[in-house]
Amino acid sequence: MTKPSYNHLPQHLKNHYIIQRHGFSLANNEGLICSNPDIAIPPKGGPLNTGYGLHDKGKAQVKEFAALLSKHIFPTQEAPAGDDDSPVVIFCSPFKRTVETAEIIQGVLNDTVLGGKVAAPIREIDLRERWYGELDMTSDKNYELCWIDDAAEPDHGEHSQYGIESPTSVCDRTTRFIVDKIESQMEGKTVILVAHGDVCQIMMTAFKHIEPWKHRQLKHVDTANWRDTLNIE
């Protein structure tokens, strides 16, 4: 079977990956699709003029699920043996809501187990939100229009009538980043990838080596939730 051109992940990986969705955000609270980096990255704008970061509800969510993640990665809640000064590495989308999520996770892991060994999250543009084209800054009920196109044969969202980024494009940029900037540069790490709903779902299809347009067939990752790529349903 020929390996698809859009999924760059090898069958055997050097690192252990956790896929994490950002917490409930101000855009979620407003019922908005917010996928434009020019709007979603800056610290200004949005309903509070503080940017489109996390809602207070989302901050509490992330802390709760980060504590569960800490127990998942470190069941005994003890630091791993050995001389690795950075056993956990966090990469995140540069959108404000994902950066804030990643920083909370960093704090929880350092407070519970790692005592400062988790460095500041690394912002990576290839983990950015899927671009929703004409649907950007419209009602989040319009996600359904996107998912209908993703599921529809024969092109599965490749030529969206709304200018939405295709599932294969998201898969290509995220998996290329994992291979080029993580797998080629580190080994034996637990890597947490903090991203967005559809981006998380599409990355999961890559780790399962199934077509990216099947992302809605996988168990949905709710806000602030995470998935261990060794056990994707």
GROMACS .gro file of C-alpha atoms in nm:
model
  233
    1MET     CA    1   0.000   0.000   0.000
    2THR     CA    2   0.138   0.340  -0.100
    3LYS     CA    3   0.187   0.585   0.185
    4PRO     CA    4  -0.032   0.894   0.136
    5SER     CA    5   0.156   1.212   0.053
    6TYR     CA    6  -0.023   1.417   0.319
    7ASN     CA    7   0.064   1.200   0.622
    8HIS     CA    8   0.436   1.216   0.700
    9LEU     CA    9   0.431   1.011   1.021
   10PRO     CA   10   0.633   0.689   1.018
   11GLN     CA   11   0.486   0.372   1.166
   12HIS     CA   12   0.735   0.381   1.453
   13LEU     CA   13   0.791   0.706   1.641
   14LYS     CA   14   1.080   0.808   1.867
   15ASN     CA   15   0.860   1.000   2.111
   16HIS     CA   16   0.532   0.959   2.299
   17TYR     CA   17   0.263   1.203   2.187
   18ILE     CA   18  -0.034   1.352   2.371
   19ILE     CA   19  -0.286   1.555   2.169
   20GLN     CA   20  -0.452   1.828   2.376
   21ARG     CA   21  -0.738   2.060   2.283
   22HIS     CA   22  -0.752   2.412   2.425
   23GLY     CA   23  -0.998   2.496   2.701
   24PHE     CA   24  -1.334   2.670   2.663
   25SER     CA   25  -1.248   3.004   2.507
   26LEU     CA   26  -1.397   3.349   2.478
   27ALA     CA   27  -1.476   3.267   2.115
   28ASN     CA   28  -1.654   2.947   2.228
   29ASN     CA   29  -1.853   3.155   2.475
   30GLU     CA   30  -1.951   3.397   2.198
   31GLY     CA   31  -2.045   3.109   1.967
   32LEU     CA   32  -1.791   3.219   1.707
   33ILE     CA   33  -1.560   3.044   1.465
   34CYS     CA   34  -1.226   3.221   1.522
   35SER     CA   35  -0.962   3.086   1.284
   36ASN     CA   36  -0.780   3.393   1.150
   37PRO     CA   37  -0.433   3.427   1.309
   38ASP     CA   38  -0.456   3.807   1.275
   39ILE     CA   39  -0.757   3.800   1.509
   40ALA     CA   40  -0.681   3.499   1.731
   41ILE     CA   41  -0.314   3.559   1.818
   42PRO     CA   42  -0.303   3.924   1.938
   43PRO     CA   43  -0.358   4.018   2.306
   44LYS     CA   44  -0.618   4.276   2.207
   45GLY     CA   45  -0.965   4.258   2.061
   46GLY     CA   46  -1.242   4.018   2.150
   47PRO     CA   47  -1.530   4.076   2.392
   48LEU     CA   48  -1.302   4.194   2.676
   49ASN     CA   49  -1.037   4.360   2.457
   50THR     CA   50  -0.790   4.105   2.593
   51GLY     CA   51  -0.776   3.894   2.280
   52TYR     CA   52  -0.955   3.568   2.207
   53GLY     CA   53  -0.800   3.368   2.491
   54LEU     CA   54  -0.954   3.134   2.746
   55HIS     CA   55  -1.277   3.202   2.931
   56ASP     CA   56  -1.253   3.161   3.309
   57LYS     CA   57  -1.449   2.838   3.264
   58GLY     CA   58  -1.181   2.719   3.024
   59LYS     CA   59  -0.896   2.799   3.262
   60ALA     CA   60  -1.061   2.587   3.532
   61GLN     CA   61  -1.121   2.307   3.280
   62VAL     CA   62  -0.758   2.299   3.173
   63LYS     CA   63  -0.633   2.281   3.532
   64GLU     CA   64  -0.866   1.990   3.602
   65PHE     CA   65  -0.768   1.791   3.294
   66ALA     CA   66  -0.400   1.879   3.330
   67ALA     CA   67  -0.405   1.717   3.675
   68LEU     CA   68  -0.551   1.403   3.516
   69LEU     CA   69  -0.285   1.418   3.246
   70SER     CA   70  -0.013   1.442   3.510
   71LYS     CA   71  -0.145   1.126   3.674
   72HIS     CA   72  -0.168   0.955   3.335
   73ILE     CA   73   0.191   1.033   3.237
   74PHE     CA   74   0.329   0.978   3.589
   75PRO     CA   75   0.100   0.724   3.764
   76THR     CA   76   0.311   0.725   4.082
   77GLN     CA   77   0.331   1.106   4.073
   78GLU     CA   78   0.708   1.079   4.102
   79ALA     CA   79   0.960   1.229   3.864
   80PRO     CA   80   1.108   0.977   3.620
   81ALA     CA   81   1.446   0.832   3.700
   82GLY     CA   82   1.745   0.934   3.492
   83ASP     CA   83   1.922   1.254   3.404
   84ASP     CA   84   1.682   1.393   3.144
   85ASP     CA   85   1.623   1.754   3.244
   86SER     CA   86   1.328   1.791   3.007
   87PRO     CA   87   1.126   1.467   2.989
   88VAL     CA   88   0.812   1.655   2.878
   89VAL     CA   89   0.806   1.905   2.592
   90ILE     CA   90   0.503   2.117   2.504
   91PHE     CA   91   0.430   2.261   2.161
   92CYS     CA   92   0.125   2.476   2.097
   93SER     CA   93  -0.057   2.673   1.834
   94PRO     CA   94   0.031   3.044   1.867
   95PHE     CA   95  -0.337   3.138   1.908
   96LYS     CA   96  -0.398   3.301   2.247
   97ARG     CA   97  -0.637   3.029   2.364
   98THR     CA   98  -0.387   2.751   2.293
   99VAL     CA   99  -0.091   2.937   2.442
  100GLU     CA  100  -0.284   2.997   2.764
  101THR     CA  101  -0.387   2.631   2.772
  102ALA     CA  102  -0.028   2.516   2.723
  103GLU     CA  103   0.101   2.747   2.996
  104ILE     CA  104  -0.150   2.610   3.246
  105ILE     CA  105  -0.047   2.254   3.161
  106GLN     CA  106   0.317   2.350   3.205
  107GLY     CA  107   0.241   2.491   3.549
  108VAL     CA  108   0.042   2.187   3.663
  109LEU     CA  109   0.308   1.939   3.550
  110ASN     CA  110   0.581   2.139   3.720
  111ASP     CA  111   0.378   2.172   4.041
  112THR     CA  112   0.272   1.807   4.060
  113VAL     CA  113   0.576   1.611   3.947
  114LEU     CA  114   0.849   1.780   3.750
  115GLY     CA  115   0.952   2.071   3.970
  116GLY     CA  116   1.040   2.313   3.695
  117LYS     CA  117   1.167   2.067   3.435
  118VAL     CA  118   0.891   2.152   3.187
  119ALA     CA  119   1.006   2.451   2.983
  120ALA     CA  120   0.779   2.720   2.844
  121PRO     CA  121   0.557   2.595   2.561
  122ILE     CA  122   0.703   2.632   2.212
  123ARG     CA  123   0.468   2.815   1.977
  124GLU     CA  124   0.436   2.648   1.640
  125ILE     CA  125   0.238   2.803   1.356
  126ASP     CA  126   0.179   2.463   1.193
  127LEU     CA  127  -0.046   2.372   1.489
  128ARG     CA  128  -0.272   2.673   1.420
  129GLU     CA  129  -0.647   2.643   1.384
  130ARG     CA  130  -0.791   2.508   1.063
  131TRP     CA  131  -0.879   2.799   0.833
  132TYR     CA  132  -1.256   2.821   0.789
  133GLY     CA  133  -1.256   3.066   0.499
  134GLU     CA  134  -1.586   3.249   0.452
  135LEU     CA  135  -1.717   3.098   0.774
  136ASP     CA  136  -1.453   3.267   0.991
  137MET     CA  137  -1.607   3.491   1.262
  138THR     CA  138  -1.953   3.354   1.191
  139SER     CA  139  -2.167   3.127   1.411
  140ASP     CA  140  -1.999   2.809   1.529
  141LYS     CA  141  -2.309   2.624   1.411
  142ASN     CA  142  -2.149   2.658   1.066
  143TYR     CA  143  -1.888   2.395   1.159
  144GLU     CA  144  -2.157   2.152   1.047
  145LEU     CA  145  -2.132   2.287   0.691
  146CYS     CA  146  -1.761   2.217   0.696
  147TRP     CA  147  -1.805   1.863   0.828
  148ILE     CA  148  -2.070   1.786   0.567
  149ASP     CA  149  -1.818   1.878   0.295
  150ASP     CA  150  -1.547   1.671   0.467
  151ALA     CA  151  -1.766   1.363   0.462
  152ALA     CA  152  -1.898   1.408   0.107
  153GLU     CA  153  -1.755   1.207  -0.181
  154PRO     CA  154  -1.568   1.232  -0.402
  155ASP     CA  155  -1.335   1.510  -0.287
  156HIS     CA  156  -1.394   1.517   0.092
  157GLY     CA  157  -1.348   1.890   0.144
  158GLU     CA  158  -1.060   1.934  -0.099
  159HIS     CA  159  -1.243   2.205  -0.294
  160SER     CA  160  -1.460   2.371  -0.031
  161GLN     CA  161  -1.728   2.605  -0.158
  162TYR     CA  162  -1.655   2.824   0.146
  163GLY     CA  163  -1.277   2.834   0.106
  164ILE     CA  164  -1.217   2.610   0.407
  165GLU     CA  165  -0.876   2.447   0.452
  166SER     CA  166  -0.896   2.081   0.354
  167PRO     CA  167  -0.839   1.790   0.595
  168THR     CA  168  -0.538   1.679   0.389
  169SER     CA  169  -0.382   2.026   0.421
  170VAL     CA  170  -0.415   2.016   0.800
  171CYS     CA  171  -0.273   1.665   0.808
  172ASP     CA  172   0.017   1.762   0.583
  173ARG     CA  173   0.129   2.066   0.782
  174THR     CA  174   0.091   1.909   1.127
  175THR     CA  175   0.260   1.579   1.048
  176ARG     CA  176   0.539   1.745   0.853
  177PHE     CA  177   0.606   1.960   1.161
  178ILE     CA  178   0.612   1.652   1.389
  179VAL     CA  179   0.862   1.474   1.167
  180ASP     CA  180   1.085   1.771   1.078
  181LYS     CA  181   1.098   1.953   1.412
  182ILE     CA  182   1.034   1.683   1.674
  183GLU     CA  183   1.117   1.334   1.549
  184SER     CA  184   1.437   1.454   1.382
  185GLN     CA  185   1.557   1.646   1.688
  186MET     CA  186   1.457   1.453   2.001
  187GLU     CA  187   1.393   1.104   2.128
  188GLY     CA  188   1.229   0.946   2.431
  189LYS     CA  189   1.024   1.253   2.520
  190THR     CA  190   0.660   1.288   2.613
  191VAL     CA  191   0.543   1.553   2.368
  192ILE     CA  192   0.220   1.742   2.429
  193LEU     CA  193   0.068   1.903   2.120
  194VAL     CA  194  -0.183   2.174   2.215
  195ALA     CA  195  -0.413   2.261   1.928
  196HIS     CA  196  -0.776   2.309   1.817
  197GLY     CA  197  -1.079   2.086   1.772
  198ASP     CA  198  -1.057   1.981   1.407
  199VAL     CA  199  -0.677   1.998   1.414
  200CYS     CA  200  -0.669   1.755   1.705
  201GLN     CA  201  -0.916   1.523   1.533
  202ILE     CA  202  -0.720   1.529   1.207
  203MET     CA  203  -0.389   1.468   1.386
  204MET     CA  204  -0.549   1.164   1.548
  205THR     CA  205  -0.635   1.022   1.206
  206ALA     CA  206  -0.267   1.061   1.114
  207PHE     CA  207  -0.152   0.865   1.419
  208LYS     CA  208  -0.409   0.595   1.335
  209HIS     CA  209  -0.302   0.605   0.968
  210ILE     CA  210  -0.654   0.654   0.835
  211GLU     CA  211  -0.782   0.917   0.592
  212PRO     CA  212  -0.800   1.268   0.744
  213TRP     CA  213  -1.154   1.329   0.624
  214LYS     CA  214  -1.265   1.053   0.864
  215HIS     CA  215  -1.182   1.277   1.162
  216ARG     CA  216  -1.545   1.303   1.274
  217GLN     CA  217  -1.561   0.924   1.299
  218LEU     CA  218  -1.316   0.927   1.591
  219LYS     CA  219  -1.423   0.996   1.948
  220HIS     CA  220  -1.459   1.371   1.980
  221VAL     CA  221  -1.202   1.563   2.186
  222ASP     CA  222  -1.398   1.811   2.396
  223THR     CA  223  -1.252   2.143   2.514
  224ALA     CA  224  -0.956   2.096   2.752
  225ASN     CA  225  -0.953   1.719   2.692
  226TRP     CA  226  -0.653   1.522   2.573
  227ARG     CA  227  -0.583   1.194   2.395
  228ASP     CA  228  -0.287   0.963   2.429
  229THR     CA  229  -0.193   0.869   2.073
  230LEU     CA  230  -0.117   0.516   2.191
  231ASN     CA  231  -0.487   0.471   2.263
  232ILE     CA  232  -0.702   0.657   2.012
  233GLU     CA  233  -1.063   0.543   1.973
   0.00000   0.00000   0.00000
